[in-house]
Coordinates of C-alpha atoms and ligand atoms in Angstrom, one line a residue:
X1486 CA 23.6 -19.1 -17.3
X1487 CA 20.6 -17.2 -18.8
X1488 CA 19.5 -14.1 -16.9
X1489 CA 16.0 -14.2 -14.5
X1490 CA 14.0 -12.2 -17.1
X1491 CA 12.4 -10.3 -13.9
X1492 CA 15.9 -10.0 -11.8
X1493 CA 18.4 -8.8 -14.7
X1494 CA 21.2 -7.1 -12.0
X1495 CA 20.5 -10.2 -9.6
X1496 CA 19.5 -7.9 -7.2
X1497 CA 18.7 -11.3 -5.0
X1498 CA 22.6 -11.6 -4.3
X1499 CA 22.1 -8.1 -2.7
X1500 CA 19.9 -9.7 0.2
X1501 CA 20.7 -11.7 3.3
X1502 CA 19.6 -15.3 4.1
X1503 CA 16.8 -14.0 6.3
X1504 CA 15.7 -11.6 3.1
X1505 CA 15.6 -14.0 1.1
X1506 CA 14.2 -16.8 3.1
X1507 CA 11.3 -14.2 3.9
X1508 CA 11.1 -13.7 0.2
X1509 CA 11.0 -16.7 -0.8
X1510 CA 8.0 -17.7 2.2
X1511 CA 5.7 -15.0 0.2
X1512 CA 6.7 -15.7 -3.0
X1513 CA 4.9 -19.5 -2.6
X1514 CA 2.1 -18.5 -0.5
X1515 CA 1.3 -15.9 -3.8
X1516 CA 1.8 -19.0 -6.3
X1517 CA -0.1 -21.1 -4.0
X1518 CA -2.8 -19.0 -2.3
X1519 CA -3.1 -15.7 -4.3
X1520 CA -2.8 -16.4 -8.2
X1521 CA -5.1 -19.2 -8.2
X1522 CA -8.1 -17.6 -6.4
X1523 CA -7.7 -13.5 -7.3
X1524 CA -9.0 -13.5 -10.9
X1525 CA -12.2 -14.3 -9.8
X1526 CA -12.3 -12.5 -6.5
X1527 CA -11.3 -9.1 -8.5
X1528 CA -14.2 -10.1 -11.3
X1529 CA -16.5 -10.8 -8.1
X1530 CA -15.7 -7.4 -6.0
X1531 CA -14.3 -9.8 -3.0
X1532 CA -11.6 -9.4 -0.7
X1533 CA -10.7 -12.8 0.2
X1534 CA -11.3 -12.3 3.9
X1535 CA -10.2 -16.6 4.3
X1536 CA -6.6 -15.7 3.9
X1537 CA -5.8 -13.4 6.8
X1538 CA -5.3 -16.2 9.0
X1539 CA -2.6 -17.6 7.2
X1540 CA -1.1 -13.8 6.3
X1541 CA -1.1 -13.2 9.8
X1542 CA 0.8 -16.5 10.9
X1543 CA 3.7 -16.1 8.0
X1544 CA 4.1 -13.1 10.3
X1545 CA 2.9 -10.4 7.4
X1546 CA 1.2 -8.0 9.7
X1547 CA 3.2 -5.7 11.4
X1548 CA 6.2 -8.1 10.0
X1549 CA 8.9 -4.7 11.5
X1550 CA 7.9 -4.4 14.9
X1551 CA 9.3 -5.8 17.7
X1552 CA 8.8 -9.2 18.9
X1553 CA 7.8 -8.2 22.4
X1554 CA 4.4 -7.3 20.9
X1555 CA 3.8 -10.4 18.9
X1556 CA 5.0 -9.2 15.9
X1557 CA 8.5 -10.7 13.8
X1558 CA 10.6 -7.7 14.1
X1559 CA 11.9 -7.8 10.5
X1560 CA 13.8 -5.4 9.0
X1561 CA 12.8 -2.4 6.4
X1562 CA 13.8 -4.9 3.3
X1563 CA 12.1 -7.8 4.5
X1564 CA 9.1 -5.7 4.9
X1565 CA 9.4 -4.2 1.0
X1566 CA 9.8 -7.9 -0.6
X1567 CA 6.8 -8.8 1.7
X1568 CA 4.8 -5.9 -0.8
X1569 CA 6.9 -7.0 -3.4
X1570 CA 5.5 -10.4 -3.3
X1571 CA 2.0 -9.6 -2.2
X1572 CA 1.6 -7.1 -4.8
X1573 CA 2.7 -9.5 -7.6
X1574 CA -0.2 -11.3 -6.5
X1575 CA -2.7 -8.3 -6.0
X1576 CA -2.5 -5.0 -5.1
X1577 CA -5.3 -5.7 -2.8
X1578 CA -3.8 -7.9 -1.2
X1579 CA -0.9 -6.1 -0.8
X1580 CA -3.3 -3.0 0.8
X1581 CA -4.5 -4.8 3.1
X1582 CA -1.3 -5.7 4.8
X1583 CA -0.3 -1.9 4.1
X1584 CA -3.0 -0.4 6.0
X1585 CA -2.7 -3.3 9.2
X1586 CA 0.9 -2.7 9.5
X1587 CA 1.7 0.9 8.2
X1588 CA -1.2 2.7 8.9
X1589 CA -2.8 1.0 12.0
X1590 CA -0.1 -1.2 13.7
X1591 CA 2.8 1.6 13.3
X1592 CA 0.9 4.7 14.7
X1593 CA -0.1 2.5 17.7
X1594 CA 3.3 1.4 18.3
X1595 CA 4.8 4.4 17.9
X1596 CA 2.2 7.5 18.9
X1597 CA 0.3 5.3 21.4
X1598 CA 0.7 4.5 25.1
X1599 CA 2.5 1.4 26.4
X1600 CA -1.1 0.1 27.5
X1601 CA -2.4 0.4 23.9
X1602 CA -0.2 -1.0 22.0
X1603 CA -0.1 -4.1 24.6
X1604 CA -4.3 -4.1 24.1
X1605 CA -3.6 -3.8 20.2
X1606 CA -0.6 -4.6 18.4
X1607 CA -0.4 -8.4 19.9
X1608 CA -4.0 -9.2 18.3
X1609 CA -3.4 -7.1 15.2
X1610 CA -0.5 -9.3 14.5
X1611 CA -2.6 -12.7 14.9
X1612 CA -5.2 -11.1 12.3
X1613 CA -8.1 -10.9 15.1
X1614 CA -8.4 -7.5 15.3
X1615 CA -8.2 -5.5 11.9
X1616 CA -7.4 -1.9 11.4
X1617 CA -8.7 1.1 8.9
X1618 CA -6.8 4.0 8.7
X1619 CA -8.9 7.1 8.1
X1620 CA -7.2 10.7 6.8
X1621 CA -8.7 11.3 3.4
X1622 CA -11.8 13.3 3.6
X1623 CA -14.2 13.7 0.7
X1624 CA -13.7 17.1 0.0
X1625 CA -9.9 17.0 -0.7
X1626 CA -7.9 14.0 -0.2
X1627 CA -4.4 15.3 -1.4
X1628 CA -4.5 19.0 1.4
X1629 CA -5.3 16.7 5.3
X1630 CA -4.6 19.7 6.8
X1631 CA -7.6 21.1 5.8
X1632 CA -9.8 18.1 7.2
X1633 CA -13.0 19.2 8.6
X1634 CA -13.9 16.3 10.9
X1635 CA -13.6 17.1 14.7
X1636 CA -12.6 15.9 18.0
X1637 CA -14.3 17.9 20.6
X1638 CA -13.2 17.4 24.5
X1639 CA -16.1 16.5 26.9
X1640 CA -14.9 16.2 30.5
X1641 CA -13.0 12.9 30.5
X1642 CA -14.4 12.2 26.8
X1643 CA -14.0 13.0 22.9
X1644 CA -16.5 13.3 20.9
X1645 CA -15.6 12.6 16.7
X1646 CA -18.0 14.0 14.1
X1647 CA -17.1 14.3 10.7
X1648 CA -16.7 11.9 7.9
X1649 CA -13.7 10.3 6.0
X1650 CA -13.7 8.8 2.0
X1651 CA -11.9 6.2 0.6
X1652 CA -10.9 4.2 3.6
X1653 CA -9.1 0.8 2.7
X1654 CA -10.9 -2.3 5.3
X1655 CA -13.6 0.2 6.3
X1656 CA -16.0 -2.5 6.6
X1657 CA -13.3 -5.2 7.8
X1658 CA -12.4 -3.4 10.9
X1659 CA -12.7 -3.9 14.8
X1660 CA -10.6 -0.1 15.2
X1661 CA -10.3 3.1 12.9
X1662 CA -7.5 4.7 13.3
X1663 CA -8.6 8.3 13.1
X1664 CA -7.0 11.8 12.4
X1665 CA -9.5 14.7 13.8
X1666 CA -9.0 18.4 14.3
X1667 CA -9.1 19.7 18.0
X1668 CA -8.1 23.1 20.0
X1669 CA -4.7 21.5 20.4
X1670 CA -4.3 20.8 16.6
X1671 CA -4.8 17.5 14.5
X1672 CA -4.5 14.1 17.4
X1673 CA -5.2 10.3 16.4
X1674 CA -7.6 8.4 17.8
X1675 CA -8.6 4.6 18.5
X1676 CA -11.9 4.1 17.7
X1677 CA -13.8 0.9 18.0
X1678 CA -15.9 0.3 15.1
X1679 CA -18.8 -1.0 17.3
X1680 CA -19.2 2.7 19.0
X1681 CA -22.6 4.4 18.8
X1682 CA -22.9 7.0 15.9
X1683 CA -20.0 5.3 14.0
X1684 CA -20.8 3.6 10.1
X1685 CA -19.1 2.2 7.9
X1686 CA -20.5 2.2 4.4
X1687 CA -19.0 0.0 1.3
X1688 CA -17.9 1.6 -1.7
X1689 CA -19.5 -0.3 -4.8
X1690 CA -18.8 0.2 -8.0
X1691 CA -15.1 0.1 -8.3
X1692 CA -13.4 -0.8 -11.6
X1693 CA -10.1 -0.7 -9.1
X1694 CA -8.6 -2.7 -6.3
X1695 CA -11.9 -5.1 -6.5
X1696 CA -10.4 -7.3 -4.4
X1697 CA -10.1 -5.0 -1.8
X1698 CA -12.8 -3.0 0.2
X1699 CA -13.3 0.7 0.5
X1700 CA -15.5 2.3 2.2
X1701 CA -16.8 5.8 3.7
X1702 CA -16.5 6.5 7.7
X1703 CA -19.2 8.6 9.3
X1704 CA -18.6 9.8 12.9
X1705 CA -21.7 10.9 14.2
X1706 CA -21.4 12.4 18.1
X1707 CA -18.9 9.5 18.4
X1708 CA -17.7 9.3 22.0
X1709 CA -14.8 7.9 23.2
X1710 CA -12.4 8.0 26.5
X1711 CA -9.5 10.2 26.5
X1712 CA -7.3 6.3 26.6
X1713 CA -8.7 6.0 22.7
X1714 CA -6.4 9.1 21.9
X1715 CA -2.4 8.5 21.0
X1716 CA -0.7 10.4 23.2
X1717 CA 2.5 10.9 21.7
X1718 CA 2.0 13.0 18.5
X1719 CA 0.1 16.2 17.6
X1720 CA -0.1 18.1 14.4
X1721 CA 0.2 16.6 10.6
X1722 CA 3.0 14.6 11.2
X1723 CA 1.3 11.9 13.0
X1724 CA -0.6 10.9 9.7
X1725 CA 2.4 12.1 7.6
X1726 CA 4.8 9.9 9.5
X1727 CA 2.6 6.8 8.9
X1728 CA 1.9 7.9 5.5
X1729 CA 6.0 7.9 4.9
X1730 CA 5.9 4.0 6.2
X1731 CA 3.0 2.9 3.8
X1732 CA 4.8 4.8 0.8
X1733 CA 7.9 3.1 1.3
X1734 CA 6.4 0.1 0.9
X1735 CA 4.7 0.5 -1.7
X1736 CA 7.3 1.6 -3.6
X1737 CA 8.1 -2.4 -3.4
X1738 CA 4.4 -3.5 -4.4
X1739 CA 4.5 -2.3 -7.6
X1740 CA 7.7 -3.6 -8.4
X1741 CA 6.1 -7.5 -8.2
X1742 CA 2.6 -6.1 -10.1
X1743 CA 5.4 -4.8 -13.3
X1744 CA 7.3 -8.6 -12.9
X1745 CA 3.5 -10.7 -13.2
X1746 CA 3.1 -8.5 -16.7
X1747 CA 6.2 -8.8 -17.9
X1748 CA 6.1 -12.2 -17.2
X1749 CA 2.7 -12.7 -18.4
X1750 CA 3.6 -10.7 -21.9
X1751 CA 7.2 -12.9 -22.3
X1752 CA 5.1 -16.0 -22.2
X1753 CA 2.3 -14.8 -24.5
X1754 CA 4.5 -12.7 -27.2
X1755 CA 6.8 -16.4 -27.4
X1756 CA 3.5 -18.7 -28.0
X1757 CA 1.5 -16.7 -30.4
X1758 CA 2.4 -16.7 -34.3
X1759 CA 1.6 -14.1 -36.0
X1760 CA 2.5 -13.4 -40.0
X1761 CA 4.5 -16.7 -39.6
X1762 CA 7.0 -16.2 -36.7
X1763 CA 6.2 -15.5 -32.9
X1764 CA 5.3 -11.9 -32.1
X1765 CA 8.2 -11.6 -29.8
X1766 CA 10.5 -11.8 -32.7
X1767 CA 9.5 -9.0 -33.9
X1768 CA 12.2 -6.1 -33.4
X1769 CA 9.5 -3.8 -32.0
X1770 CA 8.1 -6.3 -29.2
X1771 CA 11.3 -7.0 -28.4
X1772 CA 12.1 -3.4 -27.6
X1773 CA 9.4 -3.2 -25.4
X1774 CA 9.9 -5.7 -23.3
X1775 CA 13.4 -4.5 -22.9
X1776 CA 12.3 -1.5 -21.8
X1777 CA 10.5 -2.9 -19.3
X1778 CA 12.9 -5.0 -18.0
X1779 CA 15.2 -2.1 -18.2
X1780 CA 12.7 0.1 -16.2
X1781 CA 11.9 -2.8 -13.5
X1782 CA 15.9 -3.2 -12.7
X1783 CA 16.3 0.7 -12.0
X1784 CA 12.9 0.2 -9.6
X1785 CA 14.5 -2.2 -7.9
X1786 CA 17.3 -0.7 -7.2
X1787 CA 16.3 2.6 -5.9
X1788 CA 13.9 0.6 -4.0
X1789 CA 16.7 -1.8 -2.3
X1790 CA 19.1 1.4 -1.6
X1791 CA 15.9 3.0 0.1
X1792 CA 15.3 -0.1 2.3
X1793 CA 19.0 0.0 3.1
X1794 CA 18.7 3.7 4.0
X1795 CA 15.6 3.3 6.3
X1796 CA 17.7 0.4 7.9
X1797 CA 20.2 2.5 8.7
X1798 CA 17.7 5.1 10.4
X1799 CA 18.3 7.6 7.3
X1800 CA 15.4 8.4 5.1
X1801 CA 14.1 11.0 4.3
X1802 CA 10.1 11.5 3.0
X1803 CA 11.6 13.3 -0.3
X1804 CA 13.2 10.2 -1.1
X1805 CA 10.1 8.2 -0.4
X1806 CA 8.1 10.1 -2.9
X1807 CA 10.6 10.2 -5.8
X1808 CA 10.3 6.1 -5.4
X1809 CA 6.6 6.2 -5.0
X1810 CA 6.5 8.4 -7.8
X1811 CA 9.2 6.6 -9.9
X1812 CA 7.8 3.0 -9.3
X1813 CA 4.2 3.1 -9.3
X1814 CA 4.3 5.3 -13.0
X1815 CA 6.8 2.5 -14.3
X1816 CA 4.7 -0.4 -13.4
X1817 CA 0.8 1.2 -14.4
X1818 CA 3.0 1.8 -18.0
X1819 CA 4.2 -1.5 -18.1
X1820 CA 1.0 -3.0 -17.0
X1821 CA -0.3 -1.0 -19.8
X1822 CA 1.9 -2.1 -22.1
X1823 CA 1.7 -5.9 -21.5
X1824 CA -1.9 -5.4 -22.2
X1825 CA -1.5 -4.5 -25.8
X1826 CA 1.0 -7.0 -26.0
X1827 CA -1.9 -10.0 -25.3
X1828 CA -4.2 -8.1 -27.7
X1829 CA -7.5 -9.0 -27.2
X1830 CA -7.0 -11.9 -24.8
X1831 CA -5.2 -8.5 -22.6
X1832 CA -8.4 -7.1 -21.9
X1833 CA -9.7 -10.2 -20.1
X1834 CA -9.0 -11.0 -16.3
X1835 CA -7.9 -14.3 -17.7
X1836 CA -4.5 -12.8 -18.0
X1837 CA -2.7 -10.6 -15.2
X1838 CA -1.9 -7.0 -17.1
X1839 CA -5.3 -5.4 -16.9
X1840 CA -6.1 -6.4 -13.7
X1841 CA -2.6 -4.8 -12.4
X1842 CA -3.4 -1.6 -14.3
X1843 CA -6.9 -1.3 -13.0
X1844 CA -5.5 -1.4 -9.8
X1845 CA -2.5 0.4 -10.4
X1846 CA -4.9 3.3 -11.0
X1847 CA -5.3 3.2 -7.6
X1848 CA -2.1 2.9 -6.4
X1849 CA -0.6 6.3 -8.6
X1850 CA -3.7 7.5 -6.6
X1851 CA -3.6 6.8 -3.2
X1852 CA -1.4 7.9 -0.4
X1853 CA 0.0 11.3 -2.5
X1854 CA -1.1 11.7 -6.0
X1855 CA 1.6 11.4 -8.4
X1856 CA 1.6 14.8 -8.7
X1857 CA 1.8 15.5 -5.2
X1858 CA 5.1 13.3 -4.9
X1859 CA 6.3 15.4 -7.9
X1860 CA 6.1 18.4 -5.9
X1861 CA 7.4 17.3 -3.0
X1862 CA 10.7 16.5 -4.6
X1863 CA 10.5 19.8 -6.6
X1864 CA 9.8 22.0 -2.8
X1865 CA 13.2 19.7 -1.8
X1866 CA 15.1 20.7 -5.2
X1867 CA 14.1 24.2 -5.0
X1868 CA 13.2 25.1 -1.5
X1869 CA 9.8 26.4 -2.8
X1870 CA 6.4 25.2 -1.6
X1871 CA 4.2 25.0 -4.9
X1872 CA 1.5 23.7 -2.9
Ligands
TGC2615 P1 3.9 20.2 5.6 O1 4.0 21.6 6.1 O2 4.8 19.7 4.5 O3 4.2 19.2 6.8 C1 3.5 19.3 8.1 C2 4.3 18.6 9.1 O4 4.5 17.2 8.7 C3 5.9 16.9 8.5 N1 5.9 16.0 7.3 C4 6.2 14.7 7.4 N2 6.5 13.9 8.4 C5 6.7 12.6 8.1 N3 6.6 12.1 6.8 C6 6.3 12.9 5.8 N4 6.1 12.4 4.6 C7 6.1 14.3 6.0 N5 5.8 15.3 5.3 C8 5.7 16.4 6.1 C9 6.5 18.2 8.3 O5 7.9 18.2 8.7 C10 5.7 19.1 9.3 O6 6.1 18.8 10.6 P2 6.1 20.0 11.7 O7 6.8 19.4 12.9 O8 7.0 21.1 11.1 O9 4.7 20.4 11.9 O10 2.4 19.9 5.3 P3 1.5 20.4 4.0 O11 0.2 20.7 4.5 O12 2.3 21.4 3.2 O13 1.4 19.0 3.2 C11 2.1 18.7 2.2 C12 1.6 17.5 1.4 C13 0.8 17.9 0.3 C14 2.9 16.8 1.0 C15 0.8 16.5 2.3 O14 -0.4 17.1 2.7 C16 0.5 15.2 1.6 O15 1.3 14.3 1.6 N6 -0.7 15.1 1.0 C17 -1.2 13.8 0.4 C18 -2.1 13.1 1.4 C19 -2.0 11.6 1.3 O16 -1.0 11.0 0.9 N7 -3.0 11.0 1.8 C20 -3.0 9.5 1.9 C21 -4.2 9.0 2.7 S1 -3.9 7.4 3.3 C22 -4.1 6.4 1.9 O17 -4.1 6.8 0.8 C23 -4.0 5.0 2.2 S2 -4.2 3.9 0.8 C24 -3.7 2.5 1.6 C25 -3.7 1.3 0.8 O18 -4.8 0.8 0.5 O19 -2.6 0.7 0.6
FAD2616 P1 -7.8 15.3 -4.8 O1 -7.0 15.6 -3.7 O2 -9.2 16.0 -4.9 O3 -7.0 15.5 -6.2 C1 -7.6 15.6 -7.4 C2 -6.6 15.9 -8.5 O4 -5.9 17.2 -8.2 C3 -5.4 14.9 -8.5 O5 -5.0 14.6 -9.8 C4 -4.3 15.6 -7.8 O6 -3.0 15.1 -8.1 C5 -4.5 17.0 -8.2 N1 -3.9 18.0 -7.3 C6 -4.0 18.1 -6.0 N2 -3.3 19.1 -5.5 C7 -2.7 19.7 -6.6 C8 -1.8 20.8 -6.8 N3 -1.3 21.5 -5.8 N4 -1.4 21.1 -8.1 C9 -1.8 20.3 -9.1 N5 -2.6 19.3 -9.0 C10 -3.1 19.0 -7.8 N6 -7.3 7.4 2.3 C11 -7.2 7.2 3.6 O7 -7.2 8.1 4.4 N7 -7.2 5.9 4.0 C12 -7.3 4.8 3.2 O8 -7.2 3.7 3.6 C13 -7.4 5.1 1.8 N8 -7.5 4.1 0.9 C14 -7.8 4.3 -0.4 C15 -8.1 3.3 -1.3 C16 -8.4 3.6 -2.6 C17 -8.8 2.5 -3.5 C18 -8.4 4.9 -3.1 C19 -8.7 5.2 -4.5 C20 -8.1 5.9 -2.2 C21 -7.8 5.7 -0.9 N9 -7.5 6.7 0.0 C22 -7.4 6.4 1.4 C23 -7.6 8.1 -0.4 C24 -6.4 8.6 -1.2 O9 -5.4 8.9 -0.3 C25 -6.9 9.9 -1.9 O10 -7.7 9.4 -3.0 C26 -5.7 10.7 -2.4 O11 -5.0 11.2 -1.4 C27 -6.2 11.8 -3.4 O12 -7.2 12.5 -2.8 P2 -8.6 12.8 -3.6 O13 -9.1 11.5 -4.1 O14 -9.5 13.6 -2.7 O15 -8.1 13.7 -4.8

């Protein structure tokens, strides 16, 4: 039997049914809904806003909470080949489910009070109500614990000013979730996009995650009731905590970006003849697409044994970040790589490779630089804070 090119260690034997079956369930609504459309929503700017309905009833949005809040209560695996999957696709589309579940679903369910996350987390897993997440500020994304935007406590109020960059479904969202300073330290907040003095404006320009929207978040004497805060967390661990959720799935997403490339340059390097054989006959092609077979198995292995570890209720954030760290760099080289590999046709949106590395740009990016992961691990490995 010939190996699966993007599954050399048959890392599928390693799942359950249910894994698999939830696998499998993403995997066709990518070939089916996804690839067909998300060329020409990423050449258009678009995030295609007409599939959440059917993300949301495959059960994609807040797919590990429990089912007592409308959600499917999958495990920490299940939720990982659910990026996987999606982010083979798009990274876009694999952000937005990111952001819902990780960054806006999780903090609800586990900061909030037992009345908010019955308000919320039932309707965020339906897709009606849609979530932004916002931490990064624009003076210094990678140091939150210097964020300048406030929460100031007026009788039975708050009252948010301050602004946040960057801010993945900015302009999609009924609620921002929101990290403020106060006199009792950084607290979360609820925040209803249709409140007076809050805006939302769309980052243009991109020449990453097109399919996606960013935006900016002002807060502008933005008043709320003391029931919009989460209750149960104060300090940077509330957004560090969601933050370690998020990572660990994306250190899945990329995983499915690096399989659509390698995929994409096996099929191209086979058809096209060049100097009278086909280019992947060469004994230098062939070397690099070994490599990056050889550097997708040992992502998805370190990615499966952290899914097994947050299973078992023992991760630890250092772990996260070598993954994040480890994944994302071996998929934006791949994706790289696969682009030389087409040649010229590689630097149209016709084929998959540039559009994952444009948008892998992002991803090494966004939540902790590369280099901040890198130092995380080191502070673990030498029990010095470089930062
Ligand atoms: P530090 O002193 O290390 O920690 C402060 C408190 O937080 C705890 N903690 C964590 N808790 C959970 N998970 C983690 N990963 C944690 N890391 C730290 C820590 O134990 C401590 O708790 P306590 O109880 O002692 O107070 O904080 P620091 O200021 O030294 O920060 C270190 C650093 C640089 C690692 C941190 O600031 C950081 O991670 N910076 C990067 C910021 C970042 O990743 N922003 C992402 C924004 S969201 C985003 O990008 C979404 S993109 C979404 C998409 O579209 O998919
Ligand atoms: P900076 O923090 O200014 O970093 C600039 C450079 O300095 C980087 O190379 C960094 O690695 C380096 N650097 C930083 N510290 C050190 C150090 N100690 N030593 C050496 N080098 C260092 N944020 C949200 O809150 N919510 C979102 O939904 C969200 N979505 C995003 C979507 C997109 C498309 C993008 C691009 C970003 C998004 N972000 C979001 C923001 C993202 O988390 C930040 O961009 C990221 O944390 C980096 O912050 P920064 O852009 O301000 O860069």
């Amino acid at each position: 039997m010939p190996l699966n090119p993007t599954d050399l260690f048959d890392i599928r034997s390693l799942l359950s049914e249910e894994e698999r079956a939830v696998q499998d369930t993403v995997a066709r609504f990518t070939d089916e809904k996804v690839l067909p459309i998300i060329g020409e929503c990423f050449d258009q700017g678009r995030f295609p806003k007409e599939l959440i309905p059917e993300i949301a009833s495959l059960g994609l949005l807040g797919s590990s909470l429990p089912e007592q809040y409308g959600c499917a209560g999958l495990n920490a695996v299940s939720y990982g080949l659910i990026c996987q999957e999606l982010e083979r696709g798009d990274s876009g589309i694999r952000s937005f489910v990111s952001v819902q579940s990780s960054l806006c679903m999780y903090p609800i369910y586990a900061y909030g009070s037992e009345e908010q996350r019955q308000r919320y987390l039932p309707g965020m897993a339906r897709g009606e109500i849609i979530g932004c997440f916002g931490l990064t500020e624009p003076h210094g994304g990678s140091d939150p614990a210097n964020m300048k935007t406030t929460a100031r406590k007026d009788g039975g109020d708050w009252v948010i000013n301050g602004a946040k960059m960057w801010i993945t479904n900015g302009n999609l969202a009924h609620i921002a979730i929101v990290w403020a300073q106060t006199e009792d330290g950084i607290q979360g907040f609820i925040v209803p996009t249709d409140t007076k003095g809050f805006t939302a404006q769309e980052i243009h320009r991109k020449m990453s995650l097109r399919a996606s929207v960013t935006s900016a978040l002002f807060f502008d004497g933005v008043r709320i009731p003391d029931s919009q805060r989460l209750p149960n967390v104060k300090g940077l661990k509330g957004p560090l905590g969601c933050l370690t959720q998020a990572r660990y799935g994306i250190t899945w997403g990329p995983i499915g970006s690096a399989q659509a490339c390698l995929t994409e340059a096996l099929n191209y390097t086979r058809e096209r003849v060049l100097f009278g054989r086909p280019v992947a006959a060469n004994q230098s092609a062939q070397i690099r697409l070994a490599d990056m077979a050889r550097r997708i198995t040992l992502a998805q292995l370190l990615s499966l044994q952290l899914g097994r570890l947050k299973d078992a209720g023992t991760l630890q954030p250092t772990q996260v970040s070598l993954a994040k760290w480890n994944n994302v760099r071996m998929a934006l080289d791949i994706a790289r790589e696969a682009r030389d590999l087409l040649g010229g046709s590689g630097i149209t949106t016709e084929y998959c490779p540039i559009r994952h590395a444009l948008n892998l740009e992002s991803v090494i990016t966004y939540e902790g630089t590369e280099t901040v992961h890198q130092l995380v691990v080191g502070r673990e490995l030498t029990g010095i804070n470089a930062f």
